[in-house]
PDB file of C-alpha atoms and ligand atoms in Angstrom:
ATOM      1  CA  MET A   1       0.000   0.000   0.000  1.00  0.00           C
ATOM      2  CA  THR A   2       2.300   2.782  -1.197  1.00  0.00           C
ATOM      3  CA  SER A   3       0.228   5.260  -3.209  1.00  0.00           C
ATOM      4  CA  ASP A   4      -2.924   5.215  -1.113  1.00  0.00           C
ATOM      5  CA  SER A   5      -4.756   8.518  -1.523  1.00  0.00           C
ATOM      6  CA  ARG A   6      -5.801   8.483   2.155  1.00  0.00           C
ATOM      7  CA  TYR A   7      -2.232   9.195   3.170  1.00  0.00           C
ATOM      8  CA  ALA A   8       0.048  12.209   2.955  1.00  0.00           C
ATOM      9  CA  THR A   9       2.293  13.278   0.126  1.00  0.00           C
ATOM     10  CA  TYR A  10       5.317  15.337   1.157  1.00  0.00           C
ATOM     11  CA  PRO A  11       6.564  17.848  -1.421  1.00  0.00           C
ATOM     12  CA  SER A  12       9.881  18.116   0.441  1.00  0.00           C
ATOM     13  CA  LEU A  13      10.619  14.444  -0.302  1.00  0.00           C
ATOM     14  CA  ARG A  14      10.314  14.803  -4.074  1.00  0.00           C
ATOM     15  CA  ASP A  15      13.816  14.296  -5.558  1.00  0.00           C
ATOM     16  CA  ALA A  16      15.332  13.949  -2.067  1.00  0.00           C
ATOM     17  CA  VAL A  17      18.178  11.446  -1.943  1.00  0.00           C
ATOM     18  CA  VAL A  18      17.416   8.753   0.623  1.00  0.00           C
ATOM     19  CA  LEU A  19      19.609   5.896   1.849  1.00  0.00           C
ATOM     20  CA  VAL A  20      18.036   2.862   3.539  1.00  0.00           C
ATOM     21  CA  SER A  21      20.112   0.050   5.050  1.00  0.00           C
ATOM     22  CA  GLY A  22      18.589  -3.436   5.056  1.00  0.00           C
ATOM     23  CA  GLY A  23      16.184  -2.251   2.359  1.00  0.00           C
ATOM     24  CA  ALA A  24      15.600  -5.504   0.477  1.00  0.00           C
ATOM     25  CA  SER A  25      12.922  -6.982   2.721  1.00  0.00           C
ATOM     26  CA  GLY A  26      10.753  -6.350   5.763  1.00  0.00           C
ATOM     27  CA  LEU A  27      10.360  -2.801   7.006  1.00  0.00           C
ATOM     28  CA  GLY A  28      13.261  -1.579   4.891  1.00  0.00           C
ATOM     29  CA  ALA A  29      11.584  -2.700   1.670  1.00  0.00           C
ATOM     30  CA  GLU A  30       8.445  -0.805   2.622  1.00  0.00           C
ATOM     31  CA  PHE A  31      10.562   2.309   3.292  1.00  0.00           C
ATOM     32  CA  VAL A  32      12.147   1.958  -0.155  1.00  0.00           C
ATOM     33  CA  ARG A  33       8.705   1.604  -1.793  1.00  0.00           C
ATOM     34  CA  GLN A  34       7.140   4.491   0.073  1.00  0.00           C
ATOM     35  CA  PHE A  35      10.018   6.929  -0.401  1.00  0.00           C
ATOM     36  CA  ALA A  36      10.079   6.095  -4.116  1.00  0.00           C
ATOM     37  CA  ALA A  37       6.301   6.645  -4.268  1.00  0.00           C
ATOM     38  CA  GLN A  38       6.974  10.142  -2.889  1.00  0.00           C
ATOM     39  CA  GLY A  39       9.297  10.782  -5.843  1.00  0.00           C
ATOM     40  CA  ALA A  40      12.482  10.409  -3.784  1.00  0.00           C
ATOM     41  CA  ARG A  41      15.695   9.022  -5.269  1.00  0.00           C
ATOM     42  CA  VAL A  42      16.359   6.000  -3.110  1.00  0.00           C
ATOM     43  CA  GLY A  43      19.562   4.066  -2.620  1.00  0.00           C
ATOM     44  CA  PHE A  44      19.540   0.948  -0.479  1.00  0.00           C
ATOM     45  CA  VAL A  45      21.956  -1.707   0.717  1.00  0.00           C
ATOM     46  CA  ASP A  46      21.382  -5.284   1.794  1.00  0.00           C
ATOM     47  CA  VAL A  47      23.004  -8.703   1.754  1.00  0.00           C
ATOM     48  CA  ALA A  48      19.907 -10.244   0.118  1.00  0.00           C
ATOM     49  CA  VAL A  49      20.723  -9.759  -3.560  1.00  0.00           C
ATOM     50  CA  GLU A  50      17.760 -11.511  -5.152  1.00  0.00           C
ATOM     51  CA  ALA A  51      15.232  -9.687  -2.992  1.00  0.00           C
ATOM     52  CA  GLY A  52      17.017  -6.370  -3.565  1.00  0.00           C
ATOM     53  CA  GLU A  53      17.032  -6.718  -7.323  1.00  0.00           C
ATOM     54  CA  ALA A  54      13.384  -7.840  -7.374  1.00  0.00           C
ATOM     55  CA  LEU A  55      12.411  -4.788  -5.327  1.00  0.00           C
ATOM     56  CA  VAL A  56      14.154  -2.430  -7.759  1.00  0.00           C
ATOM     57  CA  GLU A  57      12.146  -3.911 -10.634  1.00  0.00           C
ATOM     58  CA  ALA A  58       8.871  -3.821  -8.683  1.00  0.00           C
ATOM     59  CA  VAL A  59       9.290  -0.161  -7.713  1.00  0.00           C
ATOM     60  CA  ALA A  60      10.327   0.901 -11.225  1.00  0.00           C
ATOM     61  CA  GLY A  61       7.462  -1.185 -12.630  1.00  0.00           C
ATOM     62  CA  ASP A  62       5.049   0.844 -10.500  1.00  0.00           C
ATOM     63  CA  GLY A  63       6.262   3.966 -12.322  1.00  0.00           C
ATOM     64  CA  HIS A  64       8.341   5.381  -9.464  1.00  0.00           C
ATOM     65  CA  PRO A  65      11.970   6.543  -9.674  1.00  0.00           C
ATOM     66  CA  ARG A  66      14.188   3.469 -10.035  1.00  0.00           C
ATOM     67  CA  PRO A  67      15.983   2.785  -6.724  1.00  0.00           C
ATOM     68  CA  LEU A  68      19.699   2.067  -6.668  1.00  0.00           C
ATOM     69  CA  PHE A  69      20.591  -1.208  -4.945  1.00  0.00           C
ATOM     70  CA  ARG A  70      24.083  -2.182  -3.808  1.00  0.00           C
ATOM     71  CA  ARG A  71      24.947  -5.444  -2.112  1.00  0.00           C
ATOM     72  CA  CYS A  72      26.702  -4.594   1.127  1.00  0.00           C
ATOM     73  CA  ASP A  73      27.147  -6.261   4.488  1.00  0.00           C
ATOM     74  CA  VAL A  74      26.854  -3.369   6.941  1.00  0.00           C
ATOM     75  CA  ARG A  75      29.054  -5.241   9.437  1.00  0.00           C
ATOM     76  CA  ASP A  76      31.974  -4.514   7.113  1.00  0.00           C
ATOM     77  CA  LEU A  77      32.285  -0.851   7.997  1.00  0.00           C
ATOM     78  CA  ASP A  78      34.985  -0.005   5.462  1.00  0.00           C
ATOM     79  CA  ALA A  79      32.982  -1.573   2.642  1.00  0.00           C
ATOM     80  CA  TYR A  80      29.834   0.189   3.837  1.00  0.00           C
ATOM     81  CA  ARG A  81      31.590   3.566   3.867  1.00  0.00           C
ATOM     82  CA  GLY A  82      32.725   2.936   0.300  1.00  0.00           C
ATOM     83  CA  VAL A  83      29.209   2.021  -0.835  1.00  0.00           C
ATOM     84  CA  ILE A  84      27.711   5.103   0.822  1.00  0.00           C
ATOM     85  CA  ALA A  85      30.202   7.245  -1.109  1.00  0.00           C
ATOM     86  CA  GLU A  86      29.303   5.444  -4.360  1.00  0.00           C
ATOM     87  CA  ILE A  87      25.564   5.950  -3.820  1.00  0.00           C
ATOM     88  CA  ALA A  88      26.100   9.644  -3.086  1.00  0.00           C
ATOM     89  CA  ALA A  89      28.265   9.989  -6.197  1.00  0.00           C
ATOM     90  CA  GLU A  90      25.537   8.417  -8.301  1.00  0.00           C
ATOM     91  CA  LEU A  91      22.364   9.926  -6.783  1.00  0.00           C
ATOM     92  CA  GLY A  92      23.634  13.117  -5.161  1.00  0.00           C
ATOM     93  CA  ASP A  93      24.283  14.106  -1.550  1.00  0.00           C
ATOM     94  CA  ILE A  94      22.227  12.011   0.852  1.00  0.00           C
ATOM     95  CA  ARG A  95      19.528  14.053   2.587  1.00  0.00           C
ATOM     96  CA  VAL A  96      17.757  11.254   4.464  1.00  0.00           C
ATOM     97  CA  LEU A  97      19.422   8.265   6.115  1.00  0.00           C
ATOM     98  CA  VAL A  98      17.310   5.433   7.499  1.00  0.00           C
ATOM     99  CA  ASN A  99      19.505   3.202   9.667  1.00  0.00           C
ATOM    100  CA  ASN A 100      17.345   0.107   9.455  1.00  0.00           C
ATOM    101  CA  ALA A 101      19.435  -3.074   9.004  1.00  0.00           C
ATOM    102  CA  GLY A 102      19.260  -5.349  12.013  1.00  0.00           C
ATOM    103  CA  HIS A 103      18.787  -8.892  13.201  1.00  0.00           C
ATOM    104  CA  ASP A 104      16.643 -10.117  16.068  1.00  0.00           C
ATOM    105  CA  GLU A 105      17.941 -13.666  16.303  1.00  0.00           C
ATOM    106  CA  ARG A 106      17.056 -15.165  19.705  1.00  0.00           C
ATOM    107  CA  HIS A 107      19.881 -15.947  22.137  1.00  0.00           C
ATOM    108  CA  SER A 108      19.751 -17.125  25.732  1.00  0.00           C
ATOM    109  CA  VAL A 109      21.980 -15.507  28.351  1.00  0.00           C
ATOM    110  CA  ALA A 110      23.798 -18.735  29.192  1.00  0.00           C
ATOM    111  CA  THR A 111      24.893 -19.448  25.621  1.00  0.00           C
ATOM    112  CA  VAL A 112      26.239 -16.042  24.538  1.00  0.00           C
ATOM    113  CA  GLU A 113      29.997 -15.972  23.854  1.00  0.00           C
ATOM    114  CA  PRO A 114      31.976 -12.720  23.452  1.00  0.00           C
ATOM    115  CA  LYS A 115      32.276 -13.210  19.683  1.00  0.00           C
ATOM    116  CA  TYR A 116      28.519 -13.619  19.317  1.00  0.00           C
ATOM    117  CA  TRP A 117      27.858 -10.566  21.485  1.00  0.00           C
ATOM    118  CA  ASP A 118      30.192  -8.552  19.309  1.00  0.00           C
ATOM    119  CA  GLU A 119      28.456  -9.850  16.205  1.00  0.00           C
ATOM    120  CA  LEU A 120      25.049  -8.680  17.408  1.00  0.00           C
ATOM    121  CA  MET A 121      26.440  -5.226  18.177  1.00  0.00           C
ATOM    122  CA  ARG A 122      27.893  -5.058  14.675  1.00  0.00           C
ATOM    123  CA  VAL A 123      24.663  -6.001  12.935  1.00  0.00           C
ATOM    124  CA  ASN A 124      22.360  -3.958  15.157  1.00  0.00           C
ATOM    125  CA  LEU A 125      24.296  -0.932  16.380  1.00  0.00           C
ATOM    126  CA  ASP A 126      27.762  -0.095  15.057  1.00  0.00           C
ATOM    127  CA  HIS A 127      26.781   0.573  11.432  1.00  0.00           C
ATOM    128  CA  GLN A 128      24.187   3.136  12.536  1.00  0.00           C
ATOM    129  CA  PHE A 129      26.925   5.334  13.987  1.00  0.00           C
ATOM    130  CA  PHE A 130      29.298   4.961  11.047  1.00  0.00           C
ATOM    131  CA  ALA A 131      26.616   5.572   8.418  1.00  0.00           C
ATOM    132  CA  ALA A 132      25.582   8.750  10.245  1.00  0.00           C
ATOM    133  CA  GLN A 133      29.229   9.792  10.426  1.00  0.00           C
ATOM    134  CA  ALA A 134      29.581   9.216   6.672  1.00  0.00           C
ATOM    135  CA  VAL A 135      26.525  11.209   5.560  1.00  0.00           C
ATOM    136  CA  ALA A 136      26.835  14.022   8.104  1.00  0.00           C
ATOM    137  CA  PRO A 137      29.394  16.273   6.363  1.00  0.00           C
ATOM    138  CA  ALA A 138      27.215  16.792   3.265  1.00  0.00           C
ATOM    139  CA  MET A 139      24.060  17.214   5.352  1.00  0.00           C
ATOM    140  CA  ARG A 140      25.772  19.755   7.592  1.00  0.00           C
ATOM    141  CA  ALA A 141      27.153  21.666   4.627  1.00  0.00           C
ATOM    142  CA  ALA A 142      23.636  21.792   3.121  1.00  0.00           C
ATOM    143  CA  ARG A 143      22.182  22.644   6.563  1.00  0.00           C
ATOM    144  CA  HIS A 144      19.455  20.111   5.758  1.00  0.00           C
ATOM    145  CA  GLY A 145      19.216  16.458   6.669  1.00  0.00           C
ATOM    146  CA  SER A 146      17.267  13.851   8.584  1.00  0.00           C
ATOM    147  CA  ILE A 147      18.703  10.709  10.124  1.00  0.00           C
ATOM    148  CA  ILE A 148      16.250   8.098  11.348  1.00  0.00           C
ATOM    149  CA  ASN A 149      17.532   5.264  13.518  1.00  0.00           C
ATOM    150  CA  MET A 150      15.444   2.126  13.922  1.00  0.00           C
ATOM    151  CA  GLY A 151      15.217   1.215  17.595  1.00  0.00           C
ATOM    152  CA  SER A 152      12.623  -1.105  19.112  1.00  0.00           C
ATOM    153  CA  ILE A 153      10.127  -1.110  21.958  1.00  0.00           C
ATOM    154  CA  SER A 154      11.946  -4.260  23.055  1.00  0.00           C
ATOM    155  CA  ALA A 155      14.352  -1.934  24.879  1.00  0.00           C
ATOM    156  CA  HIS A 156      11.373  -0.872  27.040  1.00  0.00           C
ATOM    157  CA  VAL A 157       9.216  -3.971  27.501  1.00  0.00           C
ATOM    158  CA  ASP A 158       9.961  -7.284  29.172  1.00  0.00           C
ATOM    159  CA  LEU A 159      11.169  -9.866  26.670  1.00  0.00           C
ATOM    160  CA  LEU A 160      13.381 -12.915  27.140  1.00  0.00           C
ATOM    161  CA  ASP A 161      16.148 -14.335  24.955  1.00  0.00           C
ATOM    162  CA  LEU A 162      17.144 -11.045  23.357  1.00  0.00           C
ATOM    163  CA  PRO A 163      19.663  -9.463  25.779  1.00  0.00           C
ATOM    164  CA  ALA A 164      22.250  -8.388  23.187  1.00  0.00           C
ATOM    165  CA  TYR A 165      19.595  -7.152  20.731  1.00  0.00           C
ATOM    166  CA  MET A 166      17.841  -5.173  23.474  1.00  0.00           C
ATOM    167  CA  THR A 167      21.171  -3.690  24.611  1.00  0.00           C
ATOM    168  CA  ALA A 168      21.935  -2.588  21.051  1.00  0.00           C
ATOM    169  CA  LYS A 169      18.446  -1.123  20.645  1.00  0.00           C
ATOM    170  CA  ALA A 170      18.783   0.801  23.936  1.00  0.00           C
ATOM    171  CA  GLY A 171      22.165   2.051  22.718  1.00  0.00           C
ATOM    172  CA  ILE A 172      20.543   3.435  19.576  1.00  0.00           C
ATOM    173  CA  GLU A 173      18.472   5.769  21.726  1.00  0.00           C
ATOM    174  CA  GLY A 174      21.637   7.145  23.369  1.00  0.00           C
ATOM    175  CA  LEU A 175      23.253   7.465  19.955  1.00  0.00           C
ATOM    176  CA  THR A 176      20.239   9.396  18.690  1.00  0.00           C
ATOM    177  CA  ARG A 177      20.408  11.833  21.585  1.00  0.00           C
ATOM    178  CA  SER A 178      24.126  12.377  21.184  1.00  0.00           C
ATOM    179  CA  LEU A 179      24.068  12.913  17.410  1.00  0.00           C
ATOM    180  CA  SER A 180      21.063  15.219  17.582  1.00  0.00           C
ATOM    181  CA  ARG A 181      23.051  17.589  19.823  1.00  0.00           C
ATOM    182  CA  GLU A 182      26.151  17.304  17.671  1.00  0.00           C
ATOM    183  CA  PHE A 183      24.421  17.934  14.325  1.00  0.00           C
ATOM    184  CA  GLY A 184      21.496  20.144  15.398  1.00  0.00           C
ATOM    185  CA  PRO A 185      23.349  23.469  15.156  1.00  0.00           C
ATOM    186  CA  ASP A 186      23.907  22.677  11.462  1.00  0.00           C
ATOM    187  CA  GLY A 187      20.251  21.927  10.751  1.00  0.00           C
ATOM    188  CA  VAL A 188      20.557  18.137  10.735  1.00  0.00           C
ATOM    189  CA  ARG A 189      17.934  16.198  12.681  1.00  0.00           C
ATOM    190  CA  VAL A 190      18.357  12.778  14.272  1.00  0.00           C
ATOM    191  CA  ASN A 191      15.399  10.764  15.526  1.00  0.00           C
ATOM    192  CA  CYS A 192      14.749   7.212  16.604  1.00  0.00           C
ATOM    193  CA  VAL A 193      11.696   5.128  15.680  1.00  0.00           C
ATOM    194  CA  LEU A 194      10.583   2.389  18.055  1.00  0.00           C
ATOM    195  CA  PRO A 195       8.343  -0.122  16.301  1.00  0.00           C
ATOM    196  CA  GLY A 196       6.263  -2.539  18.298  1.00  0.00           C
ATOM    197  CA  TRP A 197       5.635  -5.942  16.785  1.00  0.00           C
ATOM    198  CA  ILE A 198       5.281  -5.415  13.050  1.00  0.00           C
ATOM    199  CA  MET A 199       3.977  -8.162  10.795  1.00  0.00           C
ATOM    200  CA  THR A 200       6.838  -8.446   8.323  1.00  0.00           C
ATOM    201  CA  PRO A 201       7.140 -11.656   6.287  1.00  0.00           C
ATOM    202  CA  ARG A 202       9.995 -12.833   8.532  1.00  0.00           C
ATOM    203  CA  GLN A 203       8.044 -12.240  11.740  1.00  0.00           C
ATOM    204  CA  LEU A 204       5.015 -14.034  10.320  1.00  0.00           C
ATOM    205  CA  GLU A 205       7.148 -16.958   9.244  1.00  0.00           C
ATOM    206  CA  ASN A 206       9.258 -17.340  12.390  1.00  0.00           C
ATOM    207  CA  TRP A 207       7.492 -15.998  15.428  1.00  0.00           C
ATOM    208  CA  VAL A 208       3.774 -15.315  15.014  1.00  0.00           C
ATOM    209  CA  THR A 209       2.038 -18.241  16.701  1.00  0.00           C
ATOM    210  CA  PRO A 210      -1.618 -18.002  17.786  1.00  0.00           C
ATOM    211  CA  GLU A 211      -0.473 -17.703  21.439  1.00  0.00           C
ATOM    212  CA  ALA A 212       2.090 -14.981  20.704  1.00  0.00           C
ATOM    213  CA  ASP A 213      -0.425 -13.095  18.590  1.00  0.00           C
ATOM    214  CA  ALA A 214      -3.016 -13.224  21.370  1.00  0.00           C
ATOM    215  CA  HIS A 215      -0.398 -11.857  23.793  1.00  0.00           C
ATOM    216  CA  ARG A 216       0.432  -9.039  21.347  1.00  0.00           C
ATOM    217  CA  SER A 217      -3.204  -8.177  20.865  1.00  0.00           C
ATOM    218  CA  ALA A 218      -3.853  -8.037  24.632  1.00  0.00           C
ATOM    219  CA  ALA A 219      -0.705  -5.954  25.268  1.00  0.00           C
ATOM    220  CA  GLN A 220      -1.662  -3.281  22.719  1.00  0.00           C
ATOM    221  CA  ALA A 221      -4.335  -0.630  23.311  1.00  0.00           C
ATOM    222  CA  LEU A 222      -5.264  -1.027  19.644  1.00  0.00           C
ATOM    223  CA  PRO A 223      -5.555  -4.787  19.167  1.00  0.00           C
ATOM    224  CA  GLN A 224      -4.983  -4.694  15.402  1.00  0.00           C
ATOM    225  CA  ARG A 225      -1.921  -6.166  13.744  1.00  0.00           C
ATOM    226  CA  LEU A 226       0.602  -3.510  12.743  1.00  0.00           C
ATOM    227  CA  GLU A 227       1.918  -3.518   9.191  1.00  0.00           C
ATOM    228  CA  PRO A 228       5.231  -2.218   7.762  1.00  0.00           C
ATOM    229  CA  ALA A 229       3.301   0.621   6.097  1.00  0.00           C
ATOM    230  CA  ASP A 230       2.310   1.920   9.556  1.00  0.00           C
ATOM    231  CA  VAL A 231       5.983   2.414  10.405  1.00  0.00           C
ATOM    232  CA  ALA A 232       6.870   3.734   6.952  1.00  0.00           C
ATOM    233  CA  ARG A 233       4.371   6.592   7.242  1.00  0.00           C
ATOM    234  CA  LEU A 234       6.026   7.768  10.474  1.00  0.00           C
ATOM    235  CA  VAL A 235       9.450   7.498   8.853  1.00  0.00           C
ATOM    236  CA  LEU A 236       8.263   9.595   5.877  1.00  0.00           C
ATOM    237  CA  TRP A 237       7.050  12.314   8.210  1.00  0.00           C
ATOM    238  CA  LEU A 238      10.327  12.343  10.147  1.00  0.00           C
ATOM    239  CA  ALA A 239      12.227  12.570   6.869  1.00  0.00           C
ATOM    240  CA  ALA A 240      10.077  15.393   5.494  1.00  0.00           C
ATOM    241  CA  ASP A 241      10.367  19.067   6.359  1.00  0.00           C
ATOM    242  CA  ASP A 242       6.955  18.787   8.068  1.00  0.00           C
ATOM    243  CA  SER A 243       8.863  17.605  11.158  1.00  0.00           C
ATOM    244  CA  ARG A 244      11.551  20.298  10.820  1.00  0.00           C
ATOM    245  CA  SER A 245      11.572  21.198  14.535  1.00  0.00           C
ATOM    246  CA  CYS A 246      11.627  17.631  15.854  1.00  0.00           C
ATOM    247  CA  THR A 247      14.927  16.037  16.792  1.00  0.00           C
ATOM    248  CA  GLY A 248      16.578  13.939  19.489  1.00  0.00           C
ATOM    249  CA  GLN A 249      13.379  12.021  20.248  1.00  0.00           C
ATOM    250  CA  HIS A 250      12.105   8.516  20.026  1.00  0.00           C
ATOM    251  CA  TRP A 251       8.794   7.951  18.254  1.00  0.00           C
ATOM    252  CA  VAL A 252       6.759   4.906  19.112  1.00  0.00           C
ATOM    253  CA  VAL A 253       4.539   3.033  16.654  1.00  0.00           C
ATOM    254  CA  ASP A 254       3.327   0.031  18.604  1.00  0.00           C
ATOM    255  CA  GLY A 255      -0.472   0.214  18.835  1.00  0.00           C
ATOM    256  CA  GLY A 256      -0.125   1.427  22.422  1.00  0.00           C
ATOM    257  CA  TRP A 257       1.981  -1.368  23.954  1.00  0.00           C
ATOM    258  CA  MET A 258       4.892   0.451  25.551  1.00  0.00           C
ATOM    259  CA  HIS A 259       4.393   2.788  28.522  1.00  0.00           C
ATOM    260  CA  SER A 260       6.917   5.609  28.554  1.00  0.00           C
TER     261      SER A 260
HETATM  262  N1  NAD B   1       9.522  -6.254  12.604  1.00  0.00           N
HETATM  263  C1  NAD B   1       9.414  -5.874  13.855  1.00  0.00           C
HETATM  264  O1  NAD B   1       8.483  -6.276  14.557  1.00  0.00           O
HETATM  265  C2  NAD B   1      10.406  -4.896  14.450  1.00  0.00           C
HETATM  266  C3  NAD B   1      10.150  -4.438  15.749  1.00  0.00           C
HETATM  267  C4  NAD B   1      11.028  -3.546  16.322  1.00  0.00           C
HETATM  268  C5  NAD B   1      12.148  -3.105  15.629  1.00  0.00           C
HETATM  269  N2  NAD B   1      12.386  -3.575  14.376  1.00  0.00           N
HETATM  270  C6  NAD B   1      13.596  -3.075  13.716  1.00  0.00           C
HETATM  271  O2  NAD B   1      13.316  -2.659  12.393  1.00  0.00           O
HETATM  272  C7  NAD B   1      14.417  -2.941  11.537  1.00  0.00           C
HETATM  273  C8  NAD B   1      13.964  -3.808  10.379  1.00  0.00           C
HETATM  274  O3  NAD B   1      13.419  -5.008  10.911  1.00  0.00           O
HETATM  275  P1  NAD B   1      12.621  -6.058  10.019  1.00  0.00           P
HETATM  276  O4  NAD B   1      11.646  -6.688  10.924  1.00  0.00           O
HETATM  277  O5  NAD B   1      12.189  -5.450   8.759  1.00  0.00           O
HETATM  278  O6  NAD B   1      13.792  -7.136   9.763  1.00  0.00           O
HETATM  279  P2  NAD B   1      13.942  -8.166   8.557  1.00  0.00           P
HETATM  280  O7  NAD B   1      14.827  -9.250   9.101  1.00  0.00           O
HETATM  281  O8  NAD B   1      12.627  -8.544   8.014  1.00  0.00           O
HETATM  282  O9  NAD B   1      14.747  -7.328   7.475  1.00  0.00           O
HETATM  283  C9  NAD B   1      16.036  -6.867   7.779  1.00  0.00           C
HETATM  284  C10 NAD B   1      16.782  -6.635   6.479  1.00  0.00           C
HETATM  285  O10 NAD B   1      18.134  -6.300   6.835  1.00  0.00           O
HETATM  286  C11 NAD B   1      18.997  -7.097   6.044  1.00  0.00           C
HETATM  287  N3  NAD B   1      20.239  -7.339   6.752  1.00  0.00           N
HETATM  288  C12 NAD B   1      20.436  -8.145   7.842  1.00  0.00           C
HETATM  289  N4  NAD B   1      21.727  -8.161   8.166  1.00  0.00           N
HETATM  290  C13 NAD B   1      22.378  -7.360   7.283  1.00  0.00           C
HETATM  291  C14 NAD B   1      23.726  -6.995   7.100  1.00  0.00           C
HETATM  292  N5  NAD B   1      24.689  -7.470   7.897  1.00  0.00           N
HETATM  293  N6  NAD B   1      24.032  -6.140   6.103  1.00  0.00           N
HETATM  294  C15 NAD B   1      23.067  -5.664   5.272  1.00  0.00           C
HETATM  295  N7  NAD B   1      21.776  -5.993   5.384  1.00  0.00           N
HETATM  296  C16 NAD B   1      21.425  -6.836   6.381  1.00  0.00           C
HETATM  297  C17 NAD B   1      18.240  -8.392   5.798  1.00  0.00           C
HETATM  298  O11 NAD B   1      18.736  -9.102   4.662  1.00  0.00           O
HETATM  299  C18 NAD B   1      16.826  -7.877   5.592  1.00  0.00           C
HETATM  300  O12 NAD B   1      16.570  -7.539   4.242  1.00  0.00           O
HETATM  301  C19 NAD B   1      15.476  -3.603  12.422  1.00  0.00           C
HETATM  302  O13 NAD B   1      16.374  -2.618  12.871  1.00  0.00           O
HETATM  303  C20 NAD B   1      14.666  -4.150  13.566  1.00  0.00           C
HETATM  304  O14 NAD B   1      15.427  -4.308  14.745  1.00  0.00           O
HETATM  305  C21 NAD B   1      11.548  -4.466  13.771  1.00  0.00           C
END
């Protein structure tokens, strides 16, 4: 649901250059679709080549600007820096960065080894800092930019078997606060989005059992299932100039699960 006339169109996103990490599937793919439907020039990175290439064709086939896909493992920070530079050279200076790539693999406290812990920080946290560092100079020079970091309500609600993931997600909120102060004087905004449980294909396949879904429904004030498009519309608003005075915050889209 990308060009639904019930929802907003943002003139400030037309022709804006947007970078999405982990954009080939799940929430990231919906961000790619919705930014392209706004007329933005979207670059995205992912390790899932087939899904990435299929998404490019689907978006272009819908008549939207053709996104630029580059295979990149965001854990390889040097490679990622290089790819960010390539995307900017091809599309123009990046005005919106959506730090979205992540992995919520379950892990019990007793089994976590230092290498695994490190791995989860690399896939969920480290790249968000280094991507922001890479795009910031051009945003600051233009005095215009929006960085959106994907956190999670899991850093605020009681869940088991995700200690490293939840630590990384909590760290993203501190990162958001810190970068918003650093970049704010130059007109660059940094916000964090905390999704609740969103029904991406991977969640539906791996984790959505009738019992878990009943728990979700009871925990939320709005019992409905949340879709990737619900998160994408918040991300669009944070990227657009409509939110020009909002920075350093976390924004929750969880159907009313988390209590702040
Ligand atoms: N779906 C949810 O319920 C939910 C809830 C809270 C937060 N989030 C957050 O939203 C973001 C997206 O989640 P999702 O549910 O769409 O996940 P997903 O697993 O469906 O998609 C993640 C994408 O990132 C890519 N990716 C994974 N590791 C990568 C790497 N090393 N380099 C490059 N790409 C990589 C994957 O290939 C995939 O395309 C994550 O940051 C996640 O923590 C999701």
